[in-house]
Coordinates of C-alpha atoms in Angstrom, one line a residue:
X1 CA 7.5 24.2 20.3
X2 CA 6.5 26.4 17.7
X3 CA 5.0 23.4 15.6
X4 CA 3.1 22.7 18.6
X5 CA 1.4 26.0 19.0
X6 CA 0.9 26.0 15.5
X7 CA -0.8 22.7 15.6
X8 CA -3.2 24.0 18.8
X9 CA -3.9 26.7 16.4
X10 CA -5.4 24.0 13.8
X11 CA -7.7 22.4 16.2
X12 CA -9.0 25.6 17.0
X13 CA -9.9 26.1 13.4
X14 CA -10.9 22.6 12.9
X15 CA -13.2 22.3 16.0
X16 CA -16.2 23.8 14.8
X17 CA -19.7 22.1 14.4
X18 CA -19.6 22.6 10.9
X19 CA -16.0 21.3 10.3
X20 CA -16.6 18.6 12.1
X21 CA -20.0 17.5 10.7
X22 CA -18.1 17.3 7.1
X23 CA -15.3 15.3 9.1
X24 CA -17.4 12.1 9.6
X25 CA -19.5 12.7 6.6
X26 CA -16.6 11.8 4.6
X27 CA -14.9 9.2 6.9
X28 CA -18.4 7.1 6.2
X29 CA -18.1 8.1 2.5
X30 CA -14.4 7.4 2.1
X31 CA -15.0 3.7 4.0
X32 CA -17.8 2.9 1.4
X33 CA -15.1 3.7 -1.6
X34 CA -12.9 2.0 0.4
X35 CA -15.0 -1.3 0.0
X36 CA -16.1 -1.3 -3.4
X37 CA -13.5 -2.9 -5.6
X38 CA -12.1 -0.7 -8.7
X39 CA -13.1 2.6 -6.9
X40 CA -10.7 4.0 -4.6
X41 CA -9.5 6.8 -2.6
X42 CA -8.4 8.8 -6.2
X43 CA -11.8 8.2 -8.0
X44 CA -14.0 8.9 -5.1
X45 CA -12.2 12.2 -4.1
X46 CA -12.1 13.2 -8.2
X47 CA -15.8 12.2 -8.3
X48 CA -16.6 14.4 -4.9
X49 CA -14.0 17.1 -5.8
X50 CA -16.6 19.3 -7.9
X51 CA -19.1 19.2 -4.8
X52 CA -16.6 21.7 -2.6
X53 CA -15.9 24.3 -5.1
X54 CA -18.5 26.4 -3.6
X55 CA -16.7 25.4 0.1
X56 CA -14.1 27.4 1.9
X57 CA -10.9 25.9 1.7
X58 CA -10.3 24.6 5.1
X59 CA -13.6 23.2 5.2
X60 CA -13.2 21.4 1.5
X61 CA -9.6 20.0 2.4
X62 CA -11.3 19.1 5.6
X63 CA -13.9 16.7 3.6
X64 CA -11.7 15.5 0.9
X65 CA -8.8 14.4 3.2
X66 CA -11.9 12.7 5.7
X67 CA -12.9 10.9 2.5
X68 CA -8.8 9.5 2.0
X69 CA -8.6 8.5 5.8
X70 CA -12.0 6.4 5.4
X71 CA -11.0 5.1 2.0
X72 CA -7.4 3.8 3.6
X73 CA -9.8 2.3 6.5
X74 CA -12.3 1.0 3.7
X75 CA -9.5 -1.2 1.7
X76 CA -8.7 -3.9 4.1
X77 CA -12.5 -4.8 4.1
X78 CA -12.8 -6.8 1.6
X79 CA -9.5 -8.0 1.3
X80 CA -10.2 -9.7 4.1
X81 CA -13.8 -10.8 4.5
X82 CA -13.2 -12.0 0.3
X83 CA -9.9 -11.4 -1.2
X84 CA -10.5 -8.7 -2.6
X85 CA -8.2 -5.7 -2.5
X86 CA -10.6 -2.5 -1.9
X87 CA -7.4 -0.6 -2.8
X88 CA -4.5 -1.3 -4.5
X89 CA -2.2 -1.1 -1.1
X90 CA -4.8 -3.2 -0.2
X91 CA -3.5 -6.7 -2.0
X92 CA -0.6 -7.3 0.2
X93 CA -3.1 -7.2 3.1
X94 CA -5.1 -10.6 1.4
X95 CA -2.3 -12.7 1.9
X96 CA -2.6 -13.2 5.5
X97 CA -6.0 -11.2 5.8
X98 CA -8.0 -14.0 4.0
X99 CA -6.4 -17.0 5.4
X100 CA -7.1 -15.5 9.0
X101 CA -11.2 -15.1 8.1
X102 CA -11.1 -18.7 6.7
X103 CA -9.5 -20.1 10.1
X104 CA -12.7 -18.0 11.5
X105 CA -10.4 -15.2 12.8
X106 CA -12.2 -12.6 10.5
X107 CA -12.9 -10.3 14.0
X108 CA -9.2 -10.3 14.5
X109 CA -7.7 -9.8 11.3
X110 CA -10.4 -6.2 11.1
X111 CA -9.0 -5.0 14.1
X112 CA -5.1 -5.7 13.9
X113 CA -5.7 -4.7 10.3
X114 CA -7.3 -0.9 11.5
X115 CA -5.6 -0.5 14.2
X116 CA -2.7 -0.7 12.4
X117 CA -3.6 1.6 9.7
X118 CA -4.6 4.2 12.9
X119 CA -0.9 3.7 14.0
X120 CA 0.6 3.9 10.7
X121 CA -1.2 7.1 9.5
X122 CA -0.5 9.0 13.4
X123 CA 3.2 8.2 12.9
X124 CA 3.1 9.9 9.7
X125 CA 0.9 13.2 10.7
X126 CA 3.3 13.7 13.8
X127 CA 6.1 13.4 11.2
X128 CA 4.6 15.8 9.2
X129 CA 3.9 17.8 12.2
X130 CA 7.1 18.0 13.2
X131 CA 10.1 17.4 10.5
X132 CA 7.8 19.4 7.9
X133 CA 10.9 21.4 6.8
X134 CA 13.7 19.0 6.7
X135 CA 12.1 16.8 4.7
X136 CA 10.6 18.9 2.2
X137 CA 14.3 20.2 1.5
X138 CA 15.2 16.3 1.5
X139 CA 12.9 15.8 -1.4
X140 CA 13.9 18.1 -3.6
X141 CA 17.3 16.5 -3.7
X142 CA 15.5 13.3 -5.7
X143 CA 15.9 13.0 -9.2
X144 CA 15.0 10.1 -12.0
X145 CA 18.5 8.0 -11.0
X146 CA 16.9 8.4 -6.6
X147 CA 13.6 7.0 -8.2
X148 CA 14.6 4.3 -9.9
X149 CA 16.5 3.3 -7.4
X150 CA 13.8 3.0 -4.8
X151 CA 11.9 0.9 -7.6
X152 CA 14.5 -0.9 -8.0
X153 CA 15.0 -1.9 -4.1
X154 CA 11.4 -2.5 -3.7
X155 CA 12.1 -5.1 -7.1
X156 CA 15.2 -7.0 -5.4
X157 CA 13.6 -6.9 -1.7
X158 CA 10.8 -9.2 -3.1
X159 CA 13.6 -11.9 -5.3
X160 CA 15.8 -11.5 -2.3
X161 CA 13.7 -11.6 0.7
X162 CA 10.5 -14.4 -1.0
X163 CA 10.3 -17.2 0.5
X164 CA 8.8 -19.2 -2.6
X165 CA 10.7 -20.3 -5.4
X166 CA 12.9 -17.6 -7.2
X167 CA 12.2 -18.6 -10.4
X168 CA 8.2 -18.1 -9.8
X169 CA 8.7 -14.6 -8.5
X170 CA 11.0 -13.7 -11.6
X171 CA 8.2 -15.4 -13.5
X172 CA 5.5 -13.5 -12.1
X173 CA 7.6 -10.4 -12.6
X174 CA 8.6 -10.7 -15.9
X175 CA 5.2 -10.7 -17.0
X176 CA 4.4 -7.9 -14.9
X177 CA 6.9 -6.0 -16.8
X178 CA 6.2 -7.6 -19.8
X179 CA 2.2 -6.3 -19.1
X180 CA 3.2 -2.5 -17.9
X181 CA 5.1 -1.5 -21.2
X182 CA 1.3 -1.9 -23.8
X183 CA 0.6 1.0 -24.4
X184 CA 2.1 4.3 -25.5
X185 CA 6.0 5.1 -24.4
X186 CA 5.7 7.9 -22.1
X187 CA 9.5 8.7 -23.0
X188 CA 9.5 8.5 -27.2
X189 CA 5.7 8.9 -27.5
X190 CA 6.1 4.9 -29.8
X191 CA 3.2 2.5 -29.8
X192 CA 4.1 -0.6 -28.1
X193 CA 2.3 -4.1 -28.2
X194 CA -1.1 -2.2 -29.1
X195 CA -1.7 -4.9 -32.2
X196 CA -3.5 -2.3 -34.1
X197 CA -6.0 -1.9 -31.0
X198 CA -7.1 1.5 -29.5
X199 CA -8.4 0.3 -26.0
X200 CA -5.2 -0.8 -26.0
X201 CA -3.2 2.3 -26.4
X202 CA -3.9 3.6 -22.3
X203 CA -1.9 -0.1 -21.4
X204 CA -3.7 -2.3 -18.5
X205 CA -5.1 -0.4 -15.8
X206 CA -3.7 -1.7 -12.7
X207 CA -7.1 -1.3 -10.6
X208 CA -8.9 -3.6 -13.5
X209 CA -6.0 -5.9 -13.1
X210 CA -6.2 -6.4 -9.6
X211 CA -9.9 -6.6 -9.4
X212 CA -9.3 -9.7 -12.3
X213 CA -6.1 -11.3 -10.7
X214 CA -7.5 -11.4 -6.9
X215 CA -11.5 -11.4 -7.3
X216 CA -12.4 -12.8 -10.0
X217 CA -9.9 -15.6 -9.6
X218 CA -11.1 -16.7 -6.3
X219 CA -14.8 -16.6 -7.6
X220 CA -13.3 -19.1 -10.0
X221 CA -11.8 -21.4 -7.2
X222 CA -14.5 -21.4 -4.9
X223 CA -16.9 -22.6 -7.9
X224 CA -14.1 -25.4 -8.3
X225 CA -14.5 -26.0 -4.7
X226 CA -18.2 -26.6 -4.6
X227 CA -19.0 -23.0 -4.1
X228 CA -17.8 -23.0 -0.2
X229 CA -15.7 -20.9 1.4
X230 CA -14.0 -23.0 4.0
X231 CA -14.1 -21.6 8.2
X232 CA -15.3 -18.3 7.7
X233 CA -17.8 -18.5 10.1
X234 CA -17.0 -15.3 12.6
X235 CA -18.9 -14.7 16.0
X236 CA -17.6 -11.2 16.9
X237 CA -17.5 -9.4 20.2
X238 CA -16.3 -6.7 22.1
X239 CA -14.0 -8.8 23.7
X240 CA -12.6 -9.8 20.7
X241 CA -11.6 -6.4 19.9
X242 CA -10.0 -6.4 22.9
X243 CA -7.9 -9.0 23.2
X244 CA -6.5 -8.6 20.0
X245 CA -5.3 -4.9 21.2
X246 CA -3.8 -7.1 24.1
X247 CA -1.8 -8.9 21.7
X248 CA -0.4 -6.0 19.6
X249 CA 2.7 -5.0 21.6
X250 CA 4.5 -8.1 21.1
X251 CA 4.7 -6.7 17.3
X252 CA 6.0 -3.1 18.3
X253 CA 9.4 -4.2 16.0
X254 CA 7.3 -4.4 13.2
X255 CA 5.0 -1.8 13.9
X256 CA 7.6 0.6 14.0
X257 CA 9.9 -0.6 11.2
X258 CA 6.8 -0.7 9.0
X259 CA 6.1 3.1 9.8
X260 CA 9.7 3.8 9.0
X261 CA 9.2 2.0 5.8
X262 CA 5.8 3.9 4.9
X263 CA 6.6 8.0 5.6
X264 CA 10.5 7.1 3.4
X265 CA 8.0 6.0 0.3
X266 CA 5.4 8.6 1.1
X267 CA 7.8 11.2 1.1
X268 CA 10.2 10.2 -1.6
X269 CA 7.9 9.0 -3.3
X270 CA 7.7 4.9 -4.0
X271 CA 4.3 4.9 -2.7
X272 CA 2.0 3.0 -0.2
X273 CA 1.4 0.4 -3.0
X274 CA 5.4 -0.4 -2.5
X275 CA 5.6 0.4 1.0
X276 CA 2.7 -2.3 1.5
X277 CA 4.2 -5.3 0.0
X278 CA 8.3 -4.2 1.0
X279 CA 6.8 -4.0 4.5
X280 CA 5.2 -7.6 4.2
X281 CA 8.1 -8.8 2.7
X282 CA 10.1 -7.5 5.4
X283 CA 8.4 -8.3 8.2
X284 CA 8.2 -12.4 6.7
X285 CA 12.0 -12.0 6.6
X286 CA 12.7 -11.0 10.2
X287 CA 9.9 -13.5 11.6
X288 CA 10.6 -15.9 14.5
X289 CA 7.7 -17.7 12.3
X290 CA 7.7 -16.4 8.9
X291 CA 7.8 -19.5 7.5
X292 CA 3.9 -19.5 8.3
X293 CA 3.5 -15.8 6.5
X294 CA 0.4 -16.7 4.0
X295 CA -1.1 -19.2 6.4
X296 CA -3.0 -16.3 8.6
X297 CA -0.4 -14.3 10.6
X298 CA -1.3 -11.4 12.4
X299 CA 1.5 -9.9 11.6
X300 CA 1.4 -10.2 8.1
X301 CA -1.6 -8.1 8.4
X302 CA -0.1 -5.7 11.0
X303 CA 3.3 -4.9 8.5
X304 CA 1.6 -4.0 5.0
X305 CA -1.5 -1.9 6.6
X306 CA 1.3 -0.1 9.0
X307 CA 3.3 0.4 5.8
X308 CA 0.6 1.3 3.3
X309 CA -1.3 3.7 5.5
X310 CA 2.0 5.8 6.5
X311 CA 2.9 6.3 3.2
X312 CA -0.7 7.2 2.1
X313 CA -0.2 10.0 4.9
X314 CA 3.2 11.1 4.4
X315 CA 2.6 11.5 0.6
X316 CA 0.7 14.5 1.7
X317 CA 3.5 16.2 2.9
X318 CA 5.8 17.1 -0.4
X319 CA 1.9 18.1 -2.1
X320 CA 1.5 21.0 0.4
X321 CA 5.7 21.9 0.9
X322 CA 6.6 21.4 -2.7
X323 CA 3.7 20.9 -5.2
X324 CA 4.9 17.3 -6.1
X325 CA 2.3 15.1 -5.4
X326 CA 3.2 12.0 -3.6
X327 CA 0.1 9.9 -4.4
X328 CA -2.8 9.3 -6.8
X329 CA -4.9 11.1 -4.3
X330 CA -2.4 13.8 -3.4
X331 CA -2.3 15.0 -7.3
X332 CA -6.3 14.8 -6.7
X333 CA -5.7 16.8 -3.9
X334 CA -3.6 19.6 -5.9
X335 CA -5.7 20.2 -8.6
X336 CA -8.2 21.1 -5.5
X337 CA -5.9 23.6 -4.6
X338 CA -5.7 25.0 -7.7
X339 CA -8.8 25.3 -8.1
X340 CA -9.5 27.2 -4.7
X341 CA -7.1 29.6 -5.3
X342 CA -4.3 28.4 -3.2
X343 CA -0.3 27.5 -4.1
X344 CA 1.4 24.7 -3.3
X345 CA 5.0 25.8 -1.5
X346 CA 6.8 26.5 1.4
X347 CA 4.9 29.9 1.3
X348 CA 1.6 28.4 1.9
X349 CA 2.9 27.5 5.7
X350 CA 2.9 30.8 6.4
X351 CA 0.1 32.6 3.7
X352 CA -2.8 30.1 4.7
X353 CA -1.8 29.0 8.3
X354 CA -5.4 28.2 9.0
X355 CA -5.7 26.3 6.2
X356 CA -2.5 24.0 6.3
X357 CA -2.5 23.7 10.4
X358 CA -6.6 23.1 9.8
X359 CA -5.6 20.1 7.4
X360 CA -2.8 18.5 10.0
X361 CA -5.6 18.8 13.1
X362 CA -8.2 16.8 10.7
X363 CA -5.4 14.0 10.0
X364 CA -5.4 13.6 13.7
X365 CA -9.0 13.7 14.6
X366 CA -9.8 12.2 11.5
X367 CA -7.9 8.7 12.0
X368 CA -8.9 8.6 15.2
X369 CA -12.7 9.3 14.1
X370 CA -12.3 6.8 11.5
X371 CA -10.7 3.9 13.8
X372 CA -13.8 4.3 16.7
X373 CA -16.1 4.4 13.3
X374 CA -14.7 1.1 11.6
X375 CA -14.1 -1.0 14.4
X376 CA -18.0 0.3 15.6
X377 CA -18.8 -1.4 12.0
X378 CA -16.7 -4.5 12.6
X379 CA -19.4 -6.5 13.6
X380 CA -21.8 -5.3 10.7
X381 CA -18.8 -6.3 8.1
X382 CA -18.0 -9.7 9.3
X383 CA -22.1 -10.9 9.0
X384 CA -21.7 -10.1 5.7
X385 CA -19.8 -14.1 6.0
X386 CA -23.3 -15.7 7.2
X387 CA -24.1 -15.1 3.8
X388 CA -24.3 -18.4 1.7
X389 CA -21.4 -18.0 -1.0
X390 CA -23.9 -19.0 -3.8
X391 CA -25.9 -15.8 -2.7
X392 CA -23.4 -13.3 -2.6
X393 CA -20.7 -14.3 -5.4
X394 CA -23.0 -12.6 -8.0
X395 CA -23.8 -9.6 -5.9
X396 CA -19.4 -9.7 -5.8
X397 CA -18.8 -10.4 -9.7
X398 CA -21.1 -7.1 -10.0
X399 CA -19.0 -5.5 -7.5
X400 CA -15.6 -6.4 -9.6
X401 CA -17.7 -5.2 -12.5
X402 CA -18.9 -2.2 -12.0
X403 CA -16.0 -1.5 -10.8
X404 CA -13.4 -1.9 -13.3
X405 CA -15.9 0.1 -16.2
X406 CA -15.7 2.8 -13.5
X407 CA -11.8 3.2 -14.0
X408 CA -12.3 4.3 -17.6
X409 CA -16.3 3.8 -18.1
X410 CA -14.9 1.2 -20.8
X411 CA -16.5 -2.2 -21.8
X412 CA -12.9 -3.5 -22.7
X413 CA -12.0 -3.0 -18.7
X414 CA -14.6 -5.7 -18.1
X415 CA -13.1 -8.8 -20.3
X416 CA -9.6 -7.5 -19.1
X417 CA -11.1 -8.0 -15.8
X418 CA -12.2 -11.4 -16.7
X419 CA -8.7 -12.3 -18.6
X420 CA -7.0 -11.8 -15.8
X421 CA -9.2 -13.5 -13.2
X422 CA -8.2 -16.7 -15.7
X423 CA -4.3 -16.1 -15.6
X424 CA -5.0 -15.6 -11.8
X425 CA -6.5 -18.5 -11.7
X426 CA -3.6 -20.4 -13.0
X427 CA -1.3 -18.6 -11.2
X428 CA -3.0 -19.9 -8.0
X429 CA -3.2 -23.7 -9.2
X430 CA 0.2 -23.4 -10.4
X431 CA 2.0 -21.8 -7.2
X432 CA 3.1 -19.0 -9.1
X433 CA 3.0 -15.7 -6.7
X434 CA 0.9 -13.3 -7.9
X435 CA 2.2 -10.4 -5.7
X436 CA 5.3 -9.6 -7.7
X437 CA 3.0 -9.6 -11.3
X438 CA 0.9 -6.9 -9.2
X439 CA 3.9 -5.2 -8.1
X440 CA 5.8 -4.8 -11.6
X441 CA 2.4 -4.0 -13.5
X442 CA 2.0 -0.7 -11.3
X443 CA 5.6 0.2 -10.9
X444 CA 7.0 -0.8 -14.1
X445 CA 6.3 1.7 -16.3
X446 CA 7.4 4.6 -13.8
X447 CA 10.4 2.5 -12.7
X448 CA 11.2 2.6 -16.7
X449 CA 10.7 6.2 -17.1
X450 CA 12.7 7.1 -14.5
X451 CA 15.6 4.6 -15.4
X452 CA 15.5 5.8 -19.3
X453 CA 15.5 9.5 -17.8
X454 CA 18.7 8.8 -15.9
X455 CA 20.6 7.2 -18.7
X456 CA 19.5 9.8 -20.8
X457 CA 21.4 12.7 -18.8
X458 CA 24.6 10.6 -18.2
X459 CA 25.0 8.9 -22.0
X460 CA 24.2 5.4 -20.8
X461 CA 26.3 5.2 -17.7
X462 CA 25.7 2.8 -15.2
X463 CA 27.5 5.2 -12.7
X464 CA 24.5 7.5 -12.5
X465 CA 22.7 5.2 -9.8
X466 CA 26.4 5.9 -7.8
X467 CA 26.8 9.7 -8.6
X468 CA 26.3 10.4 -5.1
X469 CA 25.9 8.8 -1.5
X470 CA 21.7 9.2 -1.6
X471 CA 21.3 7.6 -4.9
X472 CA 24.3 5.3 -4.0
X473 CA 24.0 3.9 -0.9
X474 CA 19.5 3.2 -2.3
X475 CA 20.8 1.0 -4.7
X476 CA 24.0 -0.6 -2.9
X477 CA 21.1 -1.9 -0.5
X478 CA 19.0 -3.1 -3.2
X479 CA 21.8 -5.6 -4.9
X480 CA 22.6 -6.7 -1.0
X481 CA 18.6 -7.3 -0.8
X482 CA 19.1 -9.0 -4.6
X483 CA 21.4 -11.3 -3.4
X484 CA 20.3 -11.2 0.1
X485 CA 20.2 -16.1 -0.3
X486 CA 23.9 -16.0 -1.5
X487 CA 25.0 -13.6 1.6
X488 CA 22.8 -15.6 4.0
X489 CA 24.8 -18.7 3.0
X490 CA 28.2 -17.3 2.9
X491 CA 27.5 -16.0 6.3
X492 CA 26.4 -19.3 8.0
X493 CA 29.2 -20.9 5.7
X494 CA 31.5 -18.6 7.7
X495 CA 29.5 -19.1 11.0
X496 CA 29.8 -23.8 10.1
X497 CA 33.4 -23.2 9.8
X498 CA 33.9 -20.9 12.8
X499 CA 32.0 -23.4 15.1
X500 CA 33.9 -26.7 13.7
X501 CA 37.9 -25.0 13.8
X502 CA 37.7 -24.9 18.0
X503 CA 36.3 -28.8 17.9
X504 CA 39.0 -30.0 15.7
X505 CA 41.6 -27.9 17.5
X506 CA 40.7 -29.8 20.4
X507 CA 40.7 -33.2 19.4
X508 CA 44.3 -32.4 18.1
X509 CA 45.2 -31.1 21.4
X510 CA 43.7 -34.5 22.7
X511 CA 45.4 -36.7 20.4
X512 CA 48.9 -35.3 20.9
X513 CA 48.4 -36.0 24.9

């Protein structure tokens, strides 16, 4: 009750013309940084941060969180209408996204896709509404050994749980791996795989990589196909919108599992980038038809913006409670703070009510804003595939390029951008997944630290990772996920034998009369 007087409280603050002019100013900011490949939700608040320094706090925080809702809005966009991942969460959403817009379903993939972020982001506001103290004492009990081990089941989910060929993921992993370790060792401070090379010493920029693997590499097999893109002509209407909404709670399982999934990463953290593809991953598993994940499923759309969106929300919860930002744009996010003269802790609950209860009223008002704003917009989007291809793939490869030098303003970002569009390229002719490449390049090097960390405070013992039931029973479920095709079989094994014993006790019983 007392959260919900509390919360009334922010609304009053919020609800002012000024408040909520800055509202929608940056939900139609944050959709535009959304879109553009290589930007973001991080670089777009960073690059607006300086403009609220003159702003009171609740009205800045106000503006820089609108600018994260629209950017989380913005991201599914183009991964959709062109396969190309706005955001980095963003790249699970291409894999049933795109194959919906080319079966002429563009309409329908925007909606299920924002109206799933909408859900996804609510389910994480009321959970930082309302369990803001439990969990913030939950975090604190996570250490390097509780990290790695939700690395580590995000790693086995996607070996245990893929449905293509294991040795391709492991593969497309490895070399992930293999990719996140150039650069300098964030542990010993040693140069590793530089060659000499200085743009190589910050590693590969996973937003330059992306932008290479996913749009550059499609530009290069649509020119191979004649430059066409195959049934992505779209004819949208209201009652398109509609009817898709119609179809949505058959998908409540996944809905809800996939918000589960999103505020534990958010809040632990593993991050929306994880929570995306584990929520995909899961969601193909527990499919009546996820045999046809990556052929346009709705649902493959629904799970990893769910997932993605309510981590992206909960991540803000451990910034304001604890100071431990849970996100690229939550440590944005705290150095605002900082700046405007507020501190991070359980003492700002009670210290700057208005400004903490002002900030859970926008999330609310904001995702709702930003869902009526997008889908508005749908329409004006999917034209944008009336466009002959040979017409806009320039305008796209600018896009891609602009946007990678804007991640470091570094010429070097653009031929990464272009090397990896050719290795995505093969990867695509080849049947090699490129999700778990994208997946290990982000999370490898943090999944390292925090592994290296652990072994450091026990003298190398593997026991670390079982020192107590939180840390214990994160990575007990991530070797049953791991070997997830070896239990399946032992359990139908089991399940063959069960069903054949009665039979052949029978035709005993038959032959002896």
């Amino acid at each position: 009750m007392e959260a919900l007087d509390s919360l009334l409280h922010g609304f009053g603050v919020l609800l002012t013309f000024h408040n909520m002019l800055l509202m929608l100013v940056g939900i139609c900011l944050g959709i535009l940084v959304g879109v553009l490949p290589g930007l973001g939700g991080p670089n777009g608040v960073a690059i607006l941060l300086p403009l609220t320094f003159t702003m009171d706090p609740t009205s800045a925080i106000v503006l820089l969180s609108c600018i994260y809702w629209g950017a989380l809005f913005g991201g599914a966009i183009t991964s959709i209408l062109f396969n190309i991942p706005g955001e980095a969460w963003s790249v699970a959403t291409t894999f049933d996204g795109y194959p919906m817009a080319q079966k002429g379903q563009a309409a329908e993939a925007l909606t299920a896709a924002f109206t799933a972020s909408f859900f996804g982001s609510i389910a994480a506001v009321m959970l930082i509404t309302f369990l803001a103290p439990w969990i913030a004492t939950f975090a604190l009990r996570f250490g390097p050994p509780e990290f790695f081990a939700v690395y580590l089941l995000t790693f086995c989910s996607f070996v245990g749980l893929g449905k293509e060929a294991r040795h391709k993921i492991v593969i497309s992993l490895a070399l992930g791996f293999l990719l996140a370790a150039v650069g300098m060792d964030t542990v010993s401070g040693e140069l590793r795989m530089t060659f000499g090379s200085v743009e190589m010493l910050r590693g590969f920029d996973f937003l330059v990589a992306v932008i290479g693997l996913f749009g550059i590499s499609e530009i290069l097999l649509a020119m191979e196909e004649h430059l066409a893109f195959k049934g992505q002509e779209a004819k949208i209407r209201l009652s398109v919108v509609w009817r898709t909404w119609l179809t949505l709670p058959r998908y409540w399982v996944t809905l809800l599992r996939s918000s589960a999934i999103g505020c534990w990463l958010g809040v632990t953290p593993g991050g929306a980038i994880a929570a995306s593809f584990m929520g995909y991953n899961l969601a193909k598993r527990f499919s009546r038809d996820g045999a046809n994940f990556g052929k346009g499923k709705i649902e493959g759309v629904l799970a990893p913006e769910t997932a993605a969106h309510a981590a992206g929300t909960s991540a803000l919860l451990p910034m304001l409670a604890l100071g431990i930002p849970g996100s690229g744009t939550a440590a944005v996010l705290l150095g605002g703070l900082m700046v405007w003269g507020l501190q991070p802790g359980p003492l700002l609950f009670v210290e700057q009510k208005d400004f903490v209860w002002g900030l859970i009223a926008s999330m609310y008002l904001g995702n709702i804003a930003g869902l009526i704003i997008v889908l508005a917009t749908v329409p004006l989007f999917a034209s944008v595939l009336r466009v002959p291809f040979a017409t806009i793939a320039p305008m796209i490869i600018v896009s891609c390029a602009i946007g990678a030098f804007a991640v470091q303003n570094a010429m070097f970002d653009i031929w990464l951008m272009l090397g990896f569009g050719v290795v995505g390229y093969l990867f695509k002719k080849t049947g090699i997944p490129l999700a778990p490449m994208t997946l290990a390049l982000v999370l490898g090097d943090k999944a390292e630290d925090a592994f290296r960390q652990s072994m450091i405070g026990l003298d190398g013992g593997l026991g670390i990772f079982w020192s107590n039931k939180l840390v214990g029973t994160i990575t007990t479920l991530a070797l049953v996920m791991l070997f997830w095709p070896l239990i399946g079989k032992l359990i139908d094994l089991a399940r063959g034998s069960g069903r054949h014993e009665p039979a052949g006790a029978a035709g005993s019983g038959s032959s002896r009369a």
